PDB file of C-alpha atoms in Angstrom:
ATOM      1  CA  MET A  70      31.707  24.569  42.566  1.00  0.00           C
ATOM      2  CA  PHE A  71      28.586  26.654  42.990  1.00  0.00           C
ATOM      3  CA  TYR A  72      29.221  28.275  39.612  1.00  0.00           C
ATOM      4  CA  VAL A  73      29.398  24.841  37.895  1.00  0.00           C
ATOM      5  CA  LYS A  74      26.068  23.740  39.470  1.00  0.00           C
ATOM      6  CA  LYS A  75      24.468  27.035  38.443  1.00  0.00           C
ATOM      7  CA  LEU A  76      25.817  26.647  34.917  1.00  0.00           C
ATOM      8  CA  ILE A  77      24.550  23.055  34.597  1.00  0.00           C
ATOM      9  CA  PHE A  78      21.137  24.066  35.949  1.00  0.00           C
ATOM     10  CA  SER A  79      20.948  26.983  33.551  1.00  0.00           C
ATOM     11  CA  GLN A  80      21.938  24.747  30.625  1.00  0.00           C
ATOM     12  CA  LEU A  81      19.209  22.260  31.565  1.00  0.00           C
ATOM     13  CA  LEU A  82      16.663  25.046  31.741  1.00  0.00           C
ATOM     14  CA  CYS A  83      17.719  26.254  28.312  1.00  0.00           C
ATOM     15  CA  VAL A  84      17.546  22.774  26.784  1.00  0.00           C
ATOM     16  CA  TYR A  85      13.991  22.216  27.962  1.00  0.00           C
ATOM     17  CA  GLY A  86      12.856  25.421  26.202  1.00  0.00           C
ATOM     18  CA  ARG A  87      11.650  27.825  28.830  1.00  0.00           C
ATOM     19  CA  LYS A  88      10.779  30.889  26.708  1.00  0.00           C
ATOM     20  CA  HIS A  89      10.925  33.475  29.474  1.00  0.00           C
ATOM     21  CA  ILE A  90      14.551  32.636  30.148  1.00  0.00           C
ATOM     22  CA  ASP A  91      15.847  32.613  26.533  1.00  0.00           C
ATOM     23  CA  HIS A  92      17.934  35.686  27.207  1.00  0.00           C
ATOM     24  CA  PHE A  93      19.272  33.959  30.315  1.00  0.00           C
ATOM     25  CA  CYS A  94      20.211  30.942  28.197  1.00  0.00           C
ATOM     26  CA  VAL A  95      22.227  33.097  25.803  1.00  0.00           C
ATOM     27  CA  VAL A  96      23.964  34.860  28.667  1.00  0.00           C
ATOM     28  CA  SER A  97      24.763  31.597  30.441  1.00  0.00           C
ATOM     29  CA  PHE A  98      26.080  30.076  27.173  1.00  0.00           C
ATOM     30  CA  MET A  99      28.274  33.129  26.513  1.00  0.00           C
ATOM     31  CA  ASN A 100      29.627  32.898  30.059  1.00  0.00           C
ATOM     32  CA  SER A 101      30.640  29.254  29.585  1.00  0.00           C
ATOM     33  CA  GLN A 102      34.087  28.235  28.308  1.00  0.00           C
ATOM     34  CA  VAL A 103      32.763  27.256  24.880  1.00  0.00           C
ATOM     35  CA  GLY A 104      30.919  30.579  24.527  1.00  0.00           C
ATOM     36  CA  GLN A 105      34.052  32.515  25.536  1.00  0.00           C
ATOM     37  CA  TYR A 106      36.179  30.525  23.059  1.00  0.00           C
ATOM     38  CA  LEU A 107      33.718  31.265  20.236  1.00  0.00           C
ATOM     39  CA  ASP A 108      33.627  34.940  21.263  1.00  0.00           C
ATOM     40  CA  ASP A 109      37.415  35.075  21.004  1.00  0.00           C
ATOM     41  CA  HIS A 110      37.508  33.209  17.638  1.00  0.00           C
ATOM     42  CA  PRO A 111      34.783  34.586  15.324  1.00  0.00           C
ATOM     43  CA  PHE A 112      35.912  32.559  12.279  1.00  0.00           C
ATOM     44  CA  VAL A 113      35.396  29.265  14.200  1.00  0.00           C
ATOM     45  CA  ALA A 114      32.008  30.526  15.412  1.00  0.00           C
ATOM     46  CA  LEU A 115      30.964  31.390  11.845  1.00  0.00           C
ATOM     47  CA  ALA A 116      32.227  28.036  10.518  1.00  0.00           C
ATOM     48  CA  LEU A 117      30.329  26.195  13.300  1.00  0.00           C
ATOM     49  CA  LEU A 118      27.176  28.190  12.570  1.00  0.00           C
ATOM     50  CA  VAL A 119      27.395  27.485   8.819  1.00  0.00           C
ATOM     51  CA  PHE A 120      28.099  23.797   9.453  1.00  0.00           C
ATOM     52  CA  ILE A 121      25.064  23.487  11.760  1.00  0.00           C
ATOM     53  CA  ALA A 122      22.823  25.355   9.302  1.00  0.00           C
ATOM     54  CA  VAL A 123      23.990  23.328   6.270  1.00  0.00           C
ATOM     55  CA  SER A 124      23.927  19.963   8.016  1.00  0.00           C
ATOM     56  CA  ALA A 125      20.430  20.487   9.426  1.00  0.00           C
ATOM     57  CA  ILE A 126      18.743  19.637   6.097  1.00  0.00           C
ATOM     58  CA  PRO A 127      20.576  16.289   5.481  1.00  0.00           C
ATOM     59  CA  VAL A 128      20.127  15.325   9.127  1.00  0.00           C
ATOM     60  CA  ALA A 129      16.412  16.125   8.873  1.00  0.00           C
ATOM     61  CA  PHE A 130      16.099  14.070   5.677  1.00  0.00           C
ATOM     62  CA  PHE A 131      17.970  11.200   7.287  1.00  0.00           C
ATOM     63  CA  LEU A 132      15.696  11.301  10.364  1.00  0.00           C
ATOM     64  CA  ILE A 133      12.606  11.404   8.144  1.00  0.00           C
ATOM     65  CA  PHE A 134      13.988   8.426   6.187  1.00  0.00           C
ATOM     66  CA  VAL A 135      14.691   6.470   9.386  1.00  0.00           C
ATOM     67  CA  ILE A 136      11.257   7.178  10.838  1.00  0.00           C
ATOM     68  CA  SER A 137       9.418   6.399   7.591  1.00  0.00           C
ATOM     69  CA  THR A 138      11.464   3.211   7.084  1.00  0.00           C
ATOM     70  CA  THR A 139      10.675   2.128  10.615  1.00  0.00           C
ATOM     71  CA  ILE A 140       6.960   2.780  10.149  1.00  0.00           C
ATOM     72  CA  VAL A 141       6.880   0.988   6.798  1.00  0.00           C
ATOM     73  CA  ALA A 142       8.870  -1.933   8.231  1.00  0.00           C
ATOM     74  CA  CYS A 143       6.479  -2.257  11.154  1.00  0.00           C
ATOM     75  CA  MET A 144       3.491  -2.125   8.839  1.00  0.00           C
ATOM     76  CA  GLY A 145       5.151  -4.591   6.510  1.00  0.00           C
ATOM     77  CA  VAL A 146       5.899  -6.967   9.353  1.00  0.00           C
ATOM     78  CA  VAL A 147       2.290  -6.761  10.492  1.00  0.00           C
ATOM     79  CA  VAL A 148       1.021  -7.365   6.958  1.00  0.00           C
ATOM     80  CA  ILE A 149       3.464 -10.203   6.290  1.00  0.00           C
ATOM     81  CA  GLU A 150       2.739 -11.749   9.689  1.00  0.00           C
ATOM     82  CA  GLY A 151      -1.002 -11.504   8.974  1.00  0.00           C
ATOM     83  CA  VAL A 152      -0.597 -13.137   5.579  1.00  0.00           C
ATOM     84  CA  ILE A 153       1.564 -15.912   7.003  1.00  0.00           C
ATOM     85  CA  ILE A 154      -0.882 -16.588   9.834  1.00  0.00           C
ATOM     86  CA  SER A 155      -3.794 -16.587   7.362  1.00  0.00           C
ATOM     87  CA  VAL A 156      -2.063 -19.015   5.011  1.00  0.00           C
ATOM     88  CA  GLY A 157      -1.097 -21.208   7.976  1.00  0.00           C
ATOM     89  CA  GLY A 158      -4.670 -21.155   9.267  1.00  0.00           C
ATOM     90  CA  ILE A 159      -6.059 -22.143   5.871  1.00  0.00           C
ATOM     91  CA  ALA A 160      -3.486 -24.934   5.592  1.00  0.00           C
ATOM     92  CA  LEU A 161      -4.396 -26.153   9.068  1.00  0.00           C
ATOM     93  CA  LEU A 162      -8.100 -26.090   8.165  1.00  0.00           C
ATOM     94  CA  CYS A 163      -7.419 -28.134   5.025  1.00  0.00           C
ATOM     95  CA  VAL A 164      -5.331 -30.684   6.933  1.00  0.00           C
ATOM     96  CA  LEU A 165      -7.985 -31.000   9.651  1.00  0.00           C
ATOM     97  CA  CYS A 166     -10.761 -31.432   7.064  1.00  0.00           C
ATOM     98  CA  GLY A 167      -8.690 -34.093   5.323  1.00  0.00           C
ATOM     99  CA  LEU A 168      -8.086 -35.864   8.616  1.00  0.00           C
ATOM    100  CA  GLY A 169     -11.812 -35.676   9.392  1.00  0.00           C
ATOM    101  CA  VAL A 170     -12.708 -37.286   6.056  1.00  0.00           C
ATOM    102  CA  LEU A 171      -9.976 -39.880   6.532  1.00  0.00           C
ATOM    103  CA  SER A 172     -11.173 -40.704  10.039  1.00  0.00           C
ATOM    104  CA  LEU A 173     -14.754 -41.082   8.770  1.00  0.00           C
ATOM    105  CA  ALA A 174     -13.554 -43.386   5.987  1.00  0.00           C
ATOM    106  CA  VAL A 175     -11.425 -45.495   8.343  1.00  0.00           C
ATOM    107  CA  SER A 176     -14.280 -45.608  10.858  1.00  0.00           C
ATOM    108  CA  GLY A 177     -16.699 -46.730   8.124  1.00  0.00           C
ATOM    109  CA  VAL A 178     -14.338 -49.421   6.880  1.00  0.00           C
ATOM    110  CA  LEU A 179     -13.709 -50.687  10.412  1.00  0.00           C
ATOM    111  CA  SER A 180     -17.458 -50.694  11.158  1.00  0.00           C
ATOM    112  CA  ILE A 181     -18.187 -52.635   7.972  1.00  0.00           C
ATOM    113  CA  CYS A 182     -15.383 -55.080   8.759  1.00  0.00           C
ATOM    114  CA  TYR A 183     -16.707 -55.541  12.299  1.00  0.00           C
ATOM    115  CA  ILE A 184     -20.258 -56.147  11.111  1.00  0.00           C
ATOM    116  CA  ALA A 185     -19.110 -58.525   8.378  1.00  0.00           C
ATOM    117  CA  LEU A 186     -16.793 -60.471  10.656  1.00  0.00           C
ATOM    118  CA  SER A 187     -19.295 -60.701  13.497  1.00  0.00           C
ATOM    119  CA  THR A 188     -21.975 -61.876  11.038  1.00  0.00           C
ATOM    120  CA  LEU A 189     -19.614 -64.476   9.565  1.00  0.00           C
ATOM    121  CA  ILE A 190     -18.506 -65.630  12.998  1.00  0.00           C
ATOM    122  CA  ASN A 191     -22.126 -65.906  14.159  1.00  0.00           C
ATOM    123  CA  TYR A 192     -23.052 -67.741  10.956  1.00  0.00           C
ATOM    124  CA  TRP A 193     -20.156 -70.174  11.207  1.00  0.00           C
ATOM    125  CA  HIS A 194     -20.266 -70.840  14.950  1.00  0.00           C
ATOM    126  CA  THR A 195     -23.994 -70.805  15.674  1.00  0.00           C
ATOM    127  CA  PRO A 196     -24.800 -74.113  13.915  1.00  0.00           C
ATOM    128  CA  ASN A 197     -21.918 -75.870  15.611  1.00  0.00           C
ATOM    129  CA  SER A 198     -23.070 -74.705  18.994  1.00  0.00           C
ATOM    130  CA  LEU A 199     -26.666 -75.720  18.194  1.00  0.00           C
ATOM    131  CA  VAL A 200     -25.459 -79.081  16.960  1.00  0.00           C
ATOM    132  CA  LYS A 201     -23.504 -79.592  20.145  1.00  0.00           C
ATOM    133  CA  LYS A 202     -26.532 -78.631  22.237  1.00  0.00           C
ATOM    134  CA  GLN A 203     -28.861 -80.899  20.296  1.00  0.00           C
ATOM    135  CA  GLU A 204     -26.364 -83.774  20.427  1.00  0.00           C
ATOM    136  CA  ALA A 205     -26.152 -83.273  24.133  1.00  0.00           C
ATOM    137  CA  ASN A 206     -29.963 -83.495  24.293  1.00  0.00           C
ATOM    138  CA  GLY A 207     -29.995 -86.597  22.082  1.00  0.00           C
ATOM    139  CA  ASN A 208     -31.480 -85.045  18.946  1.00  0.00           C
ATOM    140  CA  SER A 209     -29.619 -84.541  15.769  1.00  0.00           C
ATOM    141  CA  LEU A 210     -30.041 -81.294  13.868  1.00  0.00           C
ATOM    142  CA  LEU A 211     -29.000 -83.003  10.661  1.00  0.00           C
ATOM    143  CA  GLN A 212     -31.845 -85.485  10.759  1.00  0.00           C
ATOM    144  CA  SER A 213     -34.580 -82.944  11.251  1.00  0.00           C
ATOM    145  CA  SER A 214     -33.148 -80.325   8.992  1.00  0.00           C
ATOM    146  CA  PRO A 215     -33.925 -81.831   5.544  1.00  0.00           C
ATOM    147  CA  SER A 216     -37.609 -82.334   6.273  1.00  0.00           C
ATOM    148  CA  VAL A 217     -38.003 -78.799   7.524  1.00  0.00           C
ATOM    149  CA  LEU A 218     -35.935 -77.121   4.830  1.00  0.00           C
ATOM    150  CA  ASP A 219     -37.030 -79.225   1.846  1.00  0.00           C
ATOM    151  CA  PRO A 220     -40.380 -78.014   0.388  1.00  0.00           C
ATOM    152  CA  SER A 221     -40.594 -81.002  -1.948  1.00  0.00           C
ATOM    153  CA  ASN A 222     -40.914 -83.335   0.996  1.00  0.00           C
ATOM    154  CA  LYS A 223     -44.525 -84.538   1.091  1.00  0.00           C
ATOM    155  CA  ASN A 224     -44.289 -86.310   4.455  1.00  0.00           C
ATOM    156  CA  THR A 225     -46.664 -84.011   6.226  1.00  0.00           C
ATOM    157  CA  LYS A 226     -49.513 -85.201   8.367  1.00  0.00           C
ATOM    158  CA  SER A 227     -52.926 -84.505   7.047  1.00  0.00           C
ATOM    159  CA  GLU A 228     -55.897 -84.294   9.299  1.00  0.00           C
TER     160      GLU A 228
END
């Protein structure tokens, strides 16, 4: 049990690259079961060494491809997201400007309609209310109106 813990600890030290114990890493690997098997079978050890050496270049290219694709994809997503947000912002600005112009137009039309209707209502209902008030007082607006409004009427008092 103690040997297994010592072997695991030595393997961890070797993995994390302590340079002053490189020789210790080789010794601990050769003392392990895998190291003893490879020591007993040199053809398998040579085949494993050649396989690792030959496969290092394709694995390195694949890792470079994965990393570069990831970086380009992230940059592309950022660029595409920026373009989409910019286009959306411009579209929102156009819609809001259109709504502003539309609201000004509707407000102007409603204001003109209000002024026109209130003027018409005041024009139509004011004489009736004055007529009713004058009739209540005993005077008729219709009798006094022609003399006041007609400039051809010569019935003015002279002094």
